[in-house]
Structure formats: C-alpha cells, structure tokens
Amino acid sequence: MPATPPALSILDLALIGKGQTARDAFANSVAVARLAERRGYRRVWYAEHHNMAQIGSSATSVLIAHVAAHTETIRLGAGGIMLPNHSPLTIAEQFGTLEELHPGRIDLGLGRAPGSDQSTLRAMRRDHTSSDRFPQDVQELQGYLTGASVIPGVDATPGKGTNVPIYILGSSLFGAKLAAAFGLPYAFASHFSPQALRQAVGTYRHEFQPSEQLAEPYVIAGVNAIVSDTADDAQAQLLAVRRSRVRMFVQKGITVTDEQADEILASPQGHQIAEMMRYTAVGTPDEAQEFLASFAVHADADELMVAPSSPDIEARLRSLELLADVADLVPA
C-alpha cells in the first residue's frame, strides 16, 4: 500500500469535438498540458487509437513533439504506443528523438492491443499474430534504448543510450505479469476497463522483480473525472458523456436522439457501456477528491492517471483546475 497520497497525472485523448477539426484538438492538448505544467500535475500521456473520428492522438509521437515544443517542464508520453503496430526499432528512434529534443521529459507506455478494429488492423498492414511477440518486442525495444541491442549490428539512432523509461499498460493479468517479470512500472486502464483492476494490481505487486529501471513496484491507475462548481452540472455532463458513448457504438450513419440514447442506457447493453465508466470522480471538487482518495486505496495505486471526460474543452480545463485546487498540487 503506498504510504503517501498518489500523484495526479492526465490522460489526454486529443478529443475532436462536434464541429471541430484535428487542429482544434491539438490546440486544446497544448492548453491542457500548459495547465498541467502550471498546476503541478506529474505528467500528461496520449493514447494511440486509429480510425476513431473523435480521437486525434493516432500519430502519438508527433503529437507529443508538438506539445513538448509548447511547454517547458511537464513530463509527456505515450499511454500508450500499441507496440504490435510498429517495429521496436522505429519506436526507439521516435522516442529517442523526443528524448534528445526534450531531455528528461519523455515517457514510453506500451500496450499490445491494436487500438482499432479488425478492418483498421488490416489497413495498417499489421499481422494478426503480432501481439504474440509483445514480450520479445518489449525486450528488443529496451535494448535499443539502453544501448544494449539484442539484434547484432543494429542500434537506434537516435535512441541508443537515452534510457527513455518504459511503462507496461494493460487491463488484464497478462500485462501485470509481464510488467512484474520485467521489473517495469504498470499502468492499468481502469478508466474504461475496470473489471480486473484489483486482481491485476495484486498480481503485479506480488510477482514484481526489481530491475535496473525500477527497484520497487509502481502502479498507475486510470480514472475518469468530471468536476464542476455544482454537483448538478457535473451530473448533467456525465449524462452527456454517456449519451456520446452510446453513439460511438451505433453503426455509422445512424442518428441517435437523446431519448433513444437514454433508452439504450437503461437496457442491459447500456449497463455495459455505463460499466466502462465505473471509476469516475464526478461532482464538486470536494466530492471528486473524496472519490479519488478512496479509489487510490481501492486500486493500491502510487499515481492516478485522470482522464478529464467533460463534453467540451472549457469544461475539461475547469475540471482539471478544480481538481488541482483540492488536491493541493505543487508545481515542480
């Protein structure tokens, strides 16, 4: 059990709102990172997703470079790169470049899911068996970044010797066991896949083996946050987000009204959508802080990765400001 209150960080999906462009989303990401830097959040991560009209972080390393150029101290990273979509050498070169440009500020979280559907997987020319090589690919990537390449005669330039810290992401026991065996920090995606959180974290802590990167286990747990000046407004935002998620699962080209979305949410299928947001701090700042404190104990987490989930950028920024107020964050 962590002895000190968990650090707070931010997961930014570079959301493209209704009527917005990807360029708008990137400007919003800069605004979020600048707020994080000013208010004392530990880091901001961006997730690799593909063929999702609402998410602009598909070219993750490029987005990190853009935000890093518009900030000064905040740690930035991938939460995560879906490694089976790429060669380990390419990722080592990309994140080695980022580390050379912004030394001491870059993180590399790795996942083994495709971050997309099967059709998109084929469009990326990905072999469906690529995820089977994930443990070996992580070791190969580690070798490039530490300067101890496991591929004779092949080094990453840039990348070699940068020692960009690697994190393993997951929502199951596979990632927990891998992170423990490799002695790496572990981030659990409880902000959208909460079911195995406690079992995975328990397994990771029990099986952890120290490594050159990490002497003691370190857990990051994802959690949604919708914080407002009033509880009623926060609940209204939560309903809007749930309706939006219903629309994401409906076939393209079909329009769903608010009333229809509410009917779906009341059905067994809708309960599954709501379950994805089981861990959500929603309400006033004090209510949100109380939830996060309880969740940190429940998750046995050293750090919470907050996904600001409000429907628009103004509300997301306000949510992060209010959360920083009650969490007493101190800028580095």
PDB file of C-alpha atoms in Angstrom, residues 60-281:
ATOM      1  CA  THR A  60       1.165   9.768 -30.897  1.00  0.00           C
ATOM      2  CA  SER A  61       4.857  10.634 -31.084  1.00  0.00           C
ATOM      3  CA  VAL A  62       4.150  13.573 -33.412  1.00  0.00           C
ATOM      4  CA  LEU A  63       1.558  14.960 -31.003  1.00  0.00           C
ATOM      5  CA  ILE A  64       3.990  14.591 -28.087  1.00  0.00           C
ATOM      6  CA  ALA A  65       6.609  16.541 -30.051  1.00  0.00           C
ATOM      7  CA  HIS A  66       4.129  19.330 -30.752  1.00  0.00           C
ATOM      8  CA  VAL A  67       3.013  19.652 -27.133  1.00  0.00           C
ATOM      9  CA  ALA A  68       6.581  19.390 -25.828  1.00  0.00           C
ATOM     10  CA  ALA A  69       7.595  22.306 -28.059  1.00  0.00           C
ATOM     11  CA  HIS A  70       4.855  24.416 -26.454  1.00  0.00           C
ATOM     12  CA  THR A  71       5.650  23.526 -22.824  1.00  0.00           C
ATOM     13  CA  GLU A  72       8.771  23.627 -20.688  1.00  0.00           C
ATOM     14  CA  THR A  73       8.842  21.142 -17.792  1.00  0.00           C
ATOM     15  CA  ILE A  74       5.846  18.777 -17.764  1.00  0.00           C
ATOM     16  CA  ARG A  75       6.605  15.112 -18.497  1.00  0.00           C
ATOM     17  CA  LEU A  76       4.879  13.884 -21.671  1.00  0.00           C
ATOM     18  CA  GLY A  77       4.488  10.408 -23.017  1.00  0.00           C
ATOM     19  CA  ALA A  78       2.540   7.659 -24.665  1.00  0.00           C
ATOM     20  CA  GLY A  79      -0.173   5.979 -22.721  1.00  0.00           C
ATOM     21  CA  GLY A  80       0.346   4.146 -24.848  1.00  0.00           C
ATOM     22  CA  ILE A  81       2.024   3.099 -28.016  1.00  0.00           C
ATOM     23  CA  MET A  82       0.462  -0.126 -29.272  1.00  0.00           C
ATOM     24  CA  LEU A  83       3.761  -1.842 -29.934  1.00  0.00           C
ATOM     25  CA  PRO A  84       2.473  -4.662 -32.194  1.00  0.00           C
ATOM     26  CA  ASN A  85       1.523  -1.945 -34.710  1.00  0.00           C
ATOM     27  CA  HIS A  86       5.196  -0.938 -35.099  1.00  0.00           C
ATOM     28  CA  SER A  87       8.721  -2.245 -35.232  1.00  0.00           C
ATOM     29  CA  PRO A  88      10.605  -1.791 -31.933  1.00  0.00           C
ATOM     30  CA  LEU A  89      13.424  -0.053 -33.825  1.00  0.00           C
ATOM     31  CA  THR A  90      11.059   2.589 -35.224  1.00  0.00           C
ATOM     32  CA  ILE A  91       9.610   3.346 -31.789  1.00  0.00           C
ATOM     33  CA  ALA A  92      13.101   3.521 -30.274  1.00  0.00           C
ATOM     34  CA  GLU A  93      14.097   6.050 -32.938  1.00  0.00           C
ATOM     35  CA  GLN A  94      10.936   8.126 -32.453  1.00  0.00           C
ATOM     36  CA  PHE A  95      11.140   8.284 -28.668  1.00  0.00           C
ATOM     37  CA  GLY A  96      14.904   8.594 -28.731  1.00  0.00           C
ATOM     38  CA  THR A  97      14.414  11.662 -30.907  1.00  0.00           C
ATOM     39  CA  LEU A  98      11.863  13.057 -28.455  1.00  0.00           C
ATOM     40  CA  GLU A  99      14.210  12.463 -25.526  1.00  0.00           C
ATOM     41  CA  GLU A 100      17.124  14.156 -27.303  1.00  0.00           C
ATOM     42  CA  LEU A 101      14.926  17.171 -28.072  1.00  0.00           C
ATOM     43  CA  HIS A 102      13.312  17.305 -24.612  1.00  0.00           C
ATOM     44  CA  PRO A 103      15.674  15.561 -22.187  1.00  0.00           C
ATOM     45  CA  GLY A 104      14.182  14.148 -19.007  1.00  0.00           C
ATOM     46  CA  ARG A 105      10.600  14.784 -20.071  1.00  0.00           C
ATOM     47  CA  ILE A 106       9.594  11.736 -22.136  1.00  0.00           C
ATOM     48  CA  ASP A 107       7.785   8.531 -21.073  1.00  0.00           C
ATOM     49  CA  LEU A 108       7.012   5.470 -23.189  1.00  0.00           C
ATOM     50  CA  GLY A 109       3.968   3.427 -22.207  1.00  0.00           C
ATOM     51  CA  LEU A 110       3.447   0.232 -24.205  1.00  0.00           C
ATOM     52  CA  GLY A 111       0.335  -1.829 -24.900  1.00  0.00           C
ATOM     53  CA  ARG A 112      -0.290  -4.907 -27.010  1.00  0.00           C
ATOM     54  CA  ALA A 113      -3.838  -4.188 -28.247  1.00  0.00           C
ATOM     55  CA  PRO A 114      -4.316  -2.897 -31.798  1.00  0.00           C
ATOM     56  CA  GLY A 115      -6.045   0.316 -30.701  1.00  0.00           C
ATOM     57  CA  SER A 116      -8.515  -0.232 -33.528  1.00  0.00           C
ATOM     58  CA  ASP A 117     -10.932  -2.689 -35.141  1.00  0.00           C
ATOM     59  CA  GLN A 118     -10.072  -5.609 -37.418  1.00  0.00           C
ATOM     60  CA  SER A 119     -10.569  -3.685 -40.660  1.00  0.00           C
ATOM     61  CA  THR A 120      -8.246  -0.930 -39.465  1.00  0.00           C
ATOM     62  CA  LEU A 121      -5.744  -3.539 -38.347  1.00  0.00           C
ATOM     63  CA  ARG A 122      -5.587  -4.807 -41.935  1.00  0.00           C
ATOM     64  CA  ALA A 123      -5.266  -1.246 -43.240  1.00  0.00           C
ATOM     65  CA  MET A 124      -2.197  -0.807 -41.028  1.00  0.00           C
ATOM     66  CA  ARG A 125      -0.702  -3.938 -42.647  1.00  0.00           C
ATOM     67  CA  ARG A 126      -0.496  -5.498 -39.207  1.00  0.00           C
ATOM     68  CA  ASP A 127      -0.123  -9.265 -38.865  1.00  0.00           C
ATOM     69  CA  HIS A 128      -2.874 -10.573 -36.564  1.00  0.00           C
ATOM     70  CA  THR A 129      -0.246 -12.609 -34.687  1.00  0.00           C
ATOM     71  CA  SER A 130       1.912  -9.560 -33.914  1.00  0.00           C
ATOM     72  CA  SER A 131       0.691  -9.336 -30.334  1.00  0.00           C
ATOM     73  CA  ASP A 132       2.104 -12.816 -29.663  1.00  0.00           C
ATOM     74  CA  ARG A 133       5.607 -11.293 -29.896  1.00  0.00           C
ATOM     75  CA  PHE A 134       4.870  -8.477 -27.457  1.00  0.00           C
ATOM     76  CA  PRO A 135       7.242  -9.668 -24.657  1.00  0.00           C
ATOM     77  CA  GLN A 136      10.097 -10.144 -27.117  1.00  0.00           C
ATOM     78  CA  ASP A 137       9.370  -6.800 -28.769  1.00  0.00           C
ATOM     79  CA  VAL A 138       9.491  -5.037 -25.391  1.00  0.00           C
ATOM     80  CA  GLN A 139      12.903  -6.569 -24.703  1.00  0.00           C
ATOM     81  CA  GLU A 140      14.140  -5.586 -28.148  1.00  0.00           C
ATOM     82  CA  LEU A 141      12.921  -2.019 -27.609  1.00  0.00           C
ATOM     83  CA  GLN A 142      14.587  -1.904 -24.185  1.00  0.00           C
ATOM     84  CA  GLY A 143      17.840  -2.976 -25.768  1.00  0.00           C
ATOM     85  CA  TYR A 144      17.767  -0.158 -28.301  1.00  0.00           C
ATOM     86  CA  LEU A 145      17.021   2.495 -25.663  1.00  0.00           C
ATOM     87  CA  THR A 146      19.634   1.302 -23.163  1.00  0.00           C
ATOM     88  CA  GLY A 147      22.355   0.785 -25.751  1.00  0.00           C
ATOM     89  CA  ALA A 148      22.415  -2.991 -25.241  1.00  0.00           C
ATOM     90  CA  SER A 149      20.786  -4.058 -28.504  1.00  0.00           C
ATOM     91  CA  VAL A 150      19.701  -7.688 -28.713  1.00  0.00           C
ATOM     92  CA  ILE A 151      19.908  -7.529 -32.515  1.00  0.00           C
ATOM     93  CA  PRO A 152      23.583  -7.860 -33.529  1.00  0.00           C
ATOM     94  CA  GLY A 153      24.800  -4.906 -35.551  1.00  0.00           C
ATOM     95  CA  VAL A 154      21.600  -2.852 -35.116  1.00  0.00           C
ATOM     96  CA  ASP A 155      21.356   0.274 -32.958  1.00  0.00           C
ATOM     97  CA  ALA A 156      18.748   3.023 -32.692  1.00  0.00           C
ATOM     98  CA  THR A 157      19.995   6.448 -33.771  1.00  0.00           C
ATOM     99  CA  PRO A 158      18.607   8.499 -32.100  1.00  0.00           C
ATOM    100  CA  GLY A 159      17.626   6.313 -29.168  1.00  0.00           C
ATOM    101  CA  LYS A 160      20.747   4.435 -28.090  1.00  0.00           C
ATOM    102  CA  GLY A 161      21.580   5.252 -24.501  1.00  0.00           C
ATOM    103  CA  THR A 162      18.647   7.620 -23.948  1.00  0.00           C
ATOM    104  CA  ASN A 163      17.081   5.214 -21.428  1.00  0.00           C
ATOM    105  CA  VAL A 164      13.571   6.509 -22.017  1.00  0.00           C
ATOM    106  CA  PRO A 165      11.546   4.956 -19.156  1.00  0.00           C
ATOM    107  CA  ILE A 166       9.184   2.205 -20.271  1.00  0.00           C
ATOM    108  CA  TYR A 167       5.788   1.506 -18.693  1.00  0.00           C
ATOM    109  CA  ILE A 168       3.601  -1.523 -19.386  1.00  0.00           C
ATOM    110  CA  LEU A 169      -0.091  -0.776 -19.940  1.00  0.00           C
ATOM    111  CA  GLY A 170      -2.839  -3.296 -19.563  1.00  0.00           C
ATOM    112  CA  SER A 171      -6.331  -4.256 -18.474  1.00  0.00           C
ATOM    113  CA  SER A 172      -5.694  -7.928 -17.701  1.00  0.00           C
ATOM    114  CA  LEU A 173      -3.313 -10.237 -15.861  1.00  0.00           C
ATOM    115  CA  PHE A 174      -1.080 -10.586 -18.930  1.00  0.00           C
ATOM    116  CA  GLY A 175       0.285  -7.046 -18.691  1.00  0.00           C
ATOM    117  CA  ALA A 176       0.534  -7.277 -14.906  1.00  0.00           C
ATOM    118  CA  LYS A 177       2.632 -10.426 -15.045  1.00  0.00           C
ATOM    119  CA  LEU A 178       4.829  -9.062 -17.831  1.00  0.00           C
ATOM    120  CA  ALA A 179       5.481  -5.774 -16.013  1.00  0.00           C
ATOM    121  CA  ALA A 180       6.307  -7.690 -12.839  1.00  0.00           C
ATOM    122  CA  ALA A 181       8.671 -10.096 -14.601  1.00  0.00           C
ATOM    123  CA  PHE A 182      10.500  -7.276 -16.420  1.00  0.00           C
ATOM    124  CA  GLY A 183      10.609  -5.009 -13.365  1.00  0.00           C
ATOM    125  CA  LEU A 184       8.718  -2.180 -15.072  1.00  0.00           C
ATOM    126  CA  PRO A 185       6.033   0.237 -13.841  1.00  0.00           C
ATOM    127  CA  TYR A 186       2.481  -0.901 -14.544  1.00  0.00           C
ATOM    128  CA  ALA A 187      -0.453   1.259 -15.665  1.00  0.00           C
ATOM    129  CA  PHE A 188      -3.953  -0.242 -15.526  1.00  0.00           C
ATOM    130  CA  ALA A 189      -6.661   1.036 -17.884  1.00  0.00           C
ATOM    131  CA  SER A 190      -9.375   1.177 -15.215  1.00  0.00           C
ATOM    132  CA  HIS A 191     -10.827   4.330 -16.783  1.00  0.00           C
ATOM    133  CA  PHE A 192     -12.501   2.178 -19.454  1.00  0.00           C
ATOM    134  CA  SER A 193     -11.884  -1.478 -18.489  1.00  0.00           C
ATOM    135  CA  PRO A 194     -12.337  -1.735 -14.712  1.00  0.00           C
ATOM    136  CA  GLN A 195     -13.126  -5.405 -14.200  1.00  0.00           C
ATOM    137  CA  ALA A 196      -9.693  -6.889 -13.382  1.00  0.00           C
ATOM    138  CA  LEU A 197      -8.147  -3.891 -11.622  1.00  0.00           C
ATOM    139  CA  ARG A 198      -7.600  -5.266  -8.125  1.00  0.00           C
ATOM    140  CA  GLN A 199      -6.564  -8.736  -9.264  1.00  0.00           C
ATOM    141  CA  ALA A 200      -4.079  -7.362 -11.791  1.00  0.00           C
ATOM    142  CA  VAL A 201      -2.509  -4.889  -9.368  1.00  0.00           C
ATOM    143  CA  GLY A 202      -2.287  -7.553  -6.670  1.00  0.00           C
ATOM    144  CA  THR A 203      -0.599  -9.955  -9.072  1.00  0.00           C
ATOM    145  CA  TYR A 204       1.842  -7.288 -10.213  1.00  0.00           C
ATOM    146  CA  ARG A 205       2.871  -6.293  -6.690  1.00  0.00           C
ATOM    147  CA  HIS A 206       3.201  -9.923  -5.556  1.00  0.00           C
ATOM    148  CA  GLU A 207       5.289 -11.052  -8.527  1.00  0.00           C
ATOM    149  CA  PHE A 208       7.412  -7.914  -9.072  1.00  0.00           C
ATOM    150  CA  GLN A 209      11.118  -8.472  -9.745  1.00  0.00           C
ATOM    151  CA  PRO A 210      13.471  -5.460  -9.363  1.00  0.00           C
ATOM    152  CA  SER A 211      15.275  -4.222 -12.460  1.00  0.00           C
ATOM    153  CA  GLU A 212      17.789  -1.560 -13.435  1.00  0.00           C
ATOM    154  CA  GLN A 213      14.894   0.781 -14.217  1.00  0.00           C
ATOM    155  CA  LEU A 214      12.805   0.147 -11.103  1.00  0.00           C
ATOM    156  CA  ALA A 215      13.628  -1.150  -7.607  1.00  0.00           C
ATOM    157  CA  GLU A 216      10.063  -1.281  -6.227  1.00  0.00           C
ATOM    158  CA  PRO A 217       6.691  -1.866  -7.902  1.00  0.00           C
ATOM    159  CA  TYR A 218       4.938   1.244  -9.172  1.00  0.00           C
ATOM    160  CA  VAL A 219       1.247   1.323 -10.117  1.00  0.00           C
ATOM    161  CA  ILE A 220      -0.665   3.909 -12.137  1.00  0.00           C
ATOM    162  CA  ALA A 221      -4.459   3.533 -12.258  1.00  0.00           C
ATOM    163  CA  GLY A 222      -6.712   5.262 -14.768  1.00  0.00           C
ATOM    164  CA  VAL A 223      -9.807   7.107 -13.557  1.00  0.00           C
ATOM    165  CA  ASN A 224     -12.324   9.411 -15.245  1.00  0.00           C
ATOM    166  CA  ALA A 225     -13.074  12.828 -13.802  1.00  0.00           C
ATOM    167  CA  ILE A 226     -15.921  15.283 -14.301  1.00  0.00           C
ATOM    168  CA  VAL A 227     -15.568  18.064 -11.755  1.00  0.00           C
ATOM    169  CA  SER A 228     -17.718  21.189 -11.709  1.00  0.00           C
ATOM    170  CA  ASP A 229     -18.673  24.038  -9.417  1.00  0.00           C
ATOM    171  CA  THR A 230     -22.025  22.336  -8.795  1.00  0.00           C
ATOM    172  CA  ALA A 231     -22.984  18.681  -8.441  1.00  0.00           C
ATOM    173  CA  ASP A 232     -25.978  19.127 -10.767  1.00  0.00           C
ATOM    174  CA  ASP A 233     -23.788  20.435 -13.588  1.00  0.00           C
ATOM    175  CA  ALA A 234     -21.311  17.573 -13.128  1.00  0.00           C
ATOM    176  CA  GLN A 235     -24.155  15.031 -13.332  1.00  0.00           C
ATOM    177  CA  ALA A 236     -25.502  16.721 -16.467  1.00  0.00           C
ATOM    178  CA  GLN A 237     -22.061  16.479 -18.044  1.00  0.00           C
ATOM    179  CA  LEU A 238     -21.847  12.787 -17.087  1.00  0.00           C
ATOM    180  CA  LEU A 239     -25.175  12.097 -18.804  1.00  0.00           C
ATOM    181  CA  ALA A 240     -23.959  13.893 -21.944  1.00  0.00           C
ATOM    182  CA  VAL A 241     -20.794  11.782 -21.958  1.00  0.00           C
ATOM    183  CA  ARG A 242     -22.746   8.541 -21.556  1.00  0.00           C
ATOM    184  CA  ARG A 243     -25.037   9.508 -24.426  1.00  0.00           C
ATOM    185  CA  SER A 244     -21.993  10.267 -26.555  1.00  0.00           C
ATOM    186  CA  ARG A 245     -20.545   6.839 -25.792  1.00  0.00           C
ATOM    187  CA  VAL A 246     -23.777   5.195 -26.883  1.00  0.00           C
ATOM    188  CA  ARG A 247     -23.476   6.980 -30.216  1.00  0.00           C
ATOM    189  CA  MET A 248     -19.898   5.719 -30.622  1.00  0.00           C
ATOM    190  CA  PHE A 249     -21.172   2.125 -30.563  1.00  0.00           C
ATOM    191  CA  VAL A 250     -24.017   2.694 -33.025  1.00  0.00           C
ATOM    192  CA  GLN A 251     -23.477   1.903 -36.701  1.00  0.00           C
ATOM    193  CA  LYS A 252     -22.112   4.801 -38.727  1.00  0.00           C
ATOM    194  CA  GLY A 253     -24.780   6.826 -40.491  1.00  0.00           C
ATOM    195  CA  ILE A 254     -27.467   6.175 -37.876  1.00  0.00           C
ATOM    196  CA  THR A 255     -28.608   9.174 -35.826  1.00  0.00           C
ATOM    197  CA  VAL A 256     -29.464   8.575 -32.166  1.00  0.00           C
ATOM    198  CA  THR A 257     -31.536  11.138 -30.266  1.00  0.00           C
ATOM    199  CA  ASP A 258     -31.004  11.846 -26.574  1.00  0.00           C
ATOM    200  CA  GLU A 259     -34.226   9.967 -25.779  1.00  0.00           C
ATOM    201  CA  GLN A 260     -33.069   6.923 -27.749  1.00  0.00           C
ATOM    202  CA  ALA A 261     -29.653   7.060 -26.096  1.00  0.00           C
ATOM    203  CA  ASP A 262     -31.328   7.090 -22.673  1.00  0.00           C
ATOM    204  CA  GLU A 263     -33.407   4.048 -23.633  1.00  0.00           C
ATOM    205  CA  ILE A 264     -30.246   2.202 -24.648  1.00  0.00           C
ATOM    206  CA  LEU A 265     -28.514   3.220 -21.423  1.00  0.00           C
ATOM    207  CA  ALA A 266     -31.432   1.729 -19.470  1.00  0.00           C
ATOM    208  CA  SER A 267     -31.060  -1.611 -21.279  1.00  0.00           C
ATOM    209  CA  PRO A 268     -28.657  -4.450 -20.373  1.00  0.00           C
ATOM    210  CA  GLN A 269     -26.390  -3.377 -23.250  1.00  0.00           C
ATOM    211  CA  GLY A 270     -26.423   0.163 -21.897  1.00  0.00           C
ATOM    212  CA  HIS A 271     -25.374  -1.070 -18.489  1.00  0.00           C
ATOM    213  CA  GLN A 272     -22.248  -2.479 -20.111  1.00  0.00           C
ATOM    214  CA  ILE A 273     -21.450   0.962 -21.537  1.00  0.00           C
ATOM    215  CA  ALA A 274     -22.012   2.567 -18.144  1.00  0.00           C
ATOM    216  CA  GLU A 275     -19.790  -0.075 -16.532  1.00  0.00           C
ATOM    217  CA  MET A 276     -16.876   1.177 -18.619  1.00  0.00           C
ATOM    218  CA  MET A 277     -17.056   4.381 -16.548  1.00  0.00           C
ATOM    219  CA  ARG A 278     -17.387   2.639 -13.183  1.00  0.00           C
ATOM    220  CA  TYR A 279     -14.406   4.561 -11.855  1.00  0.00           C
ATOM    221  CA  THR A 280     -15.427   8.173 -12.390  1.00  0.00           C
ATOM    222  CA  ALA A 281     -14.906  11.051  -9.968  1.00  0.00           C
TER     223      ALA A 281
END
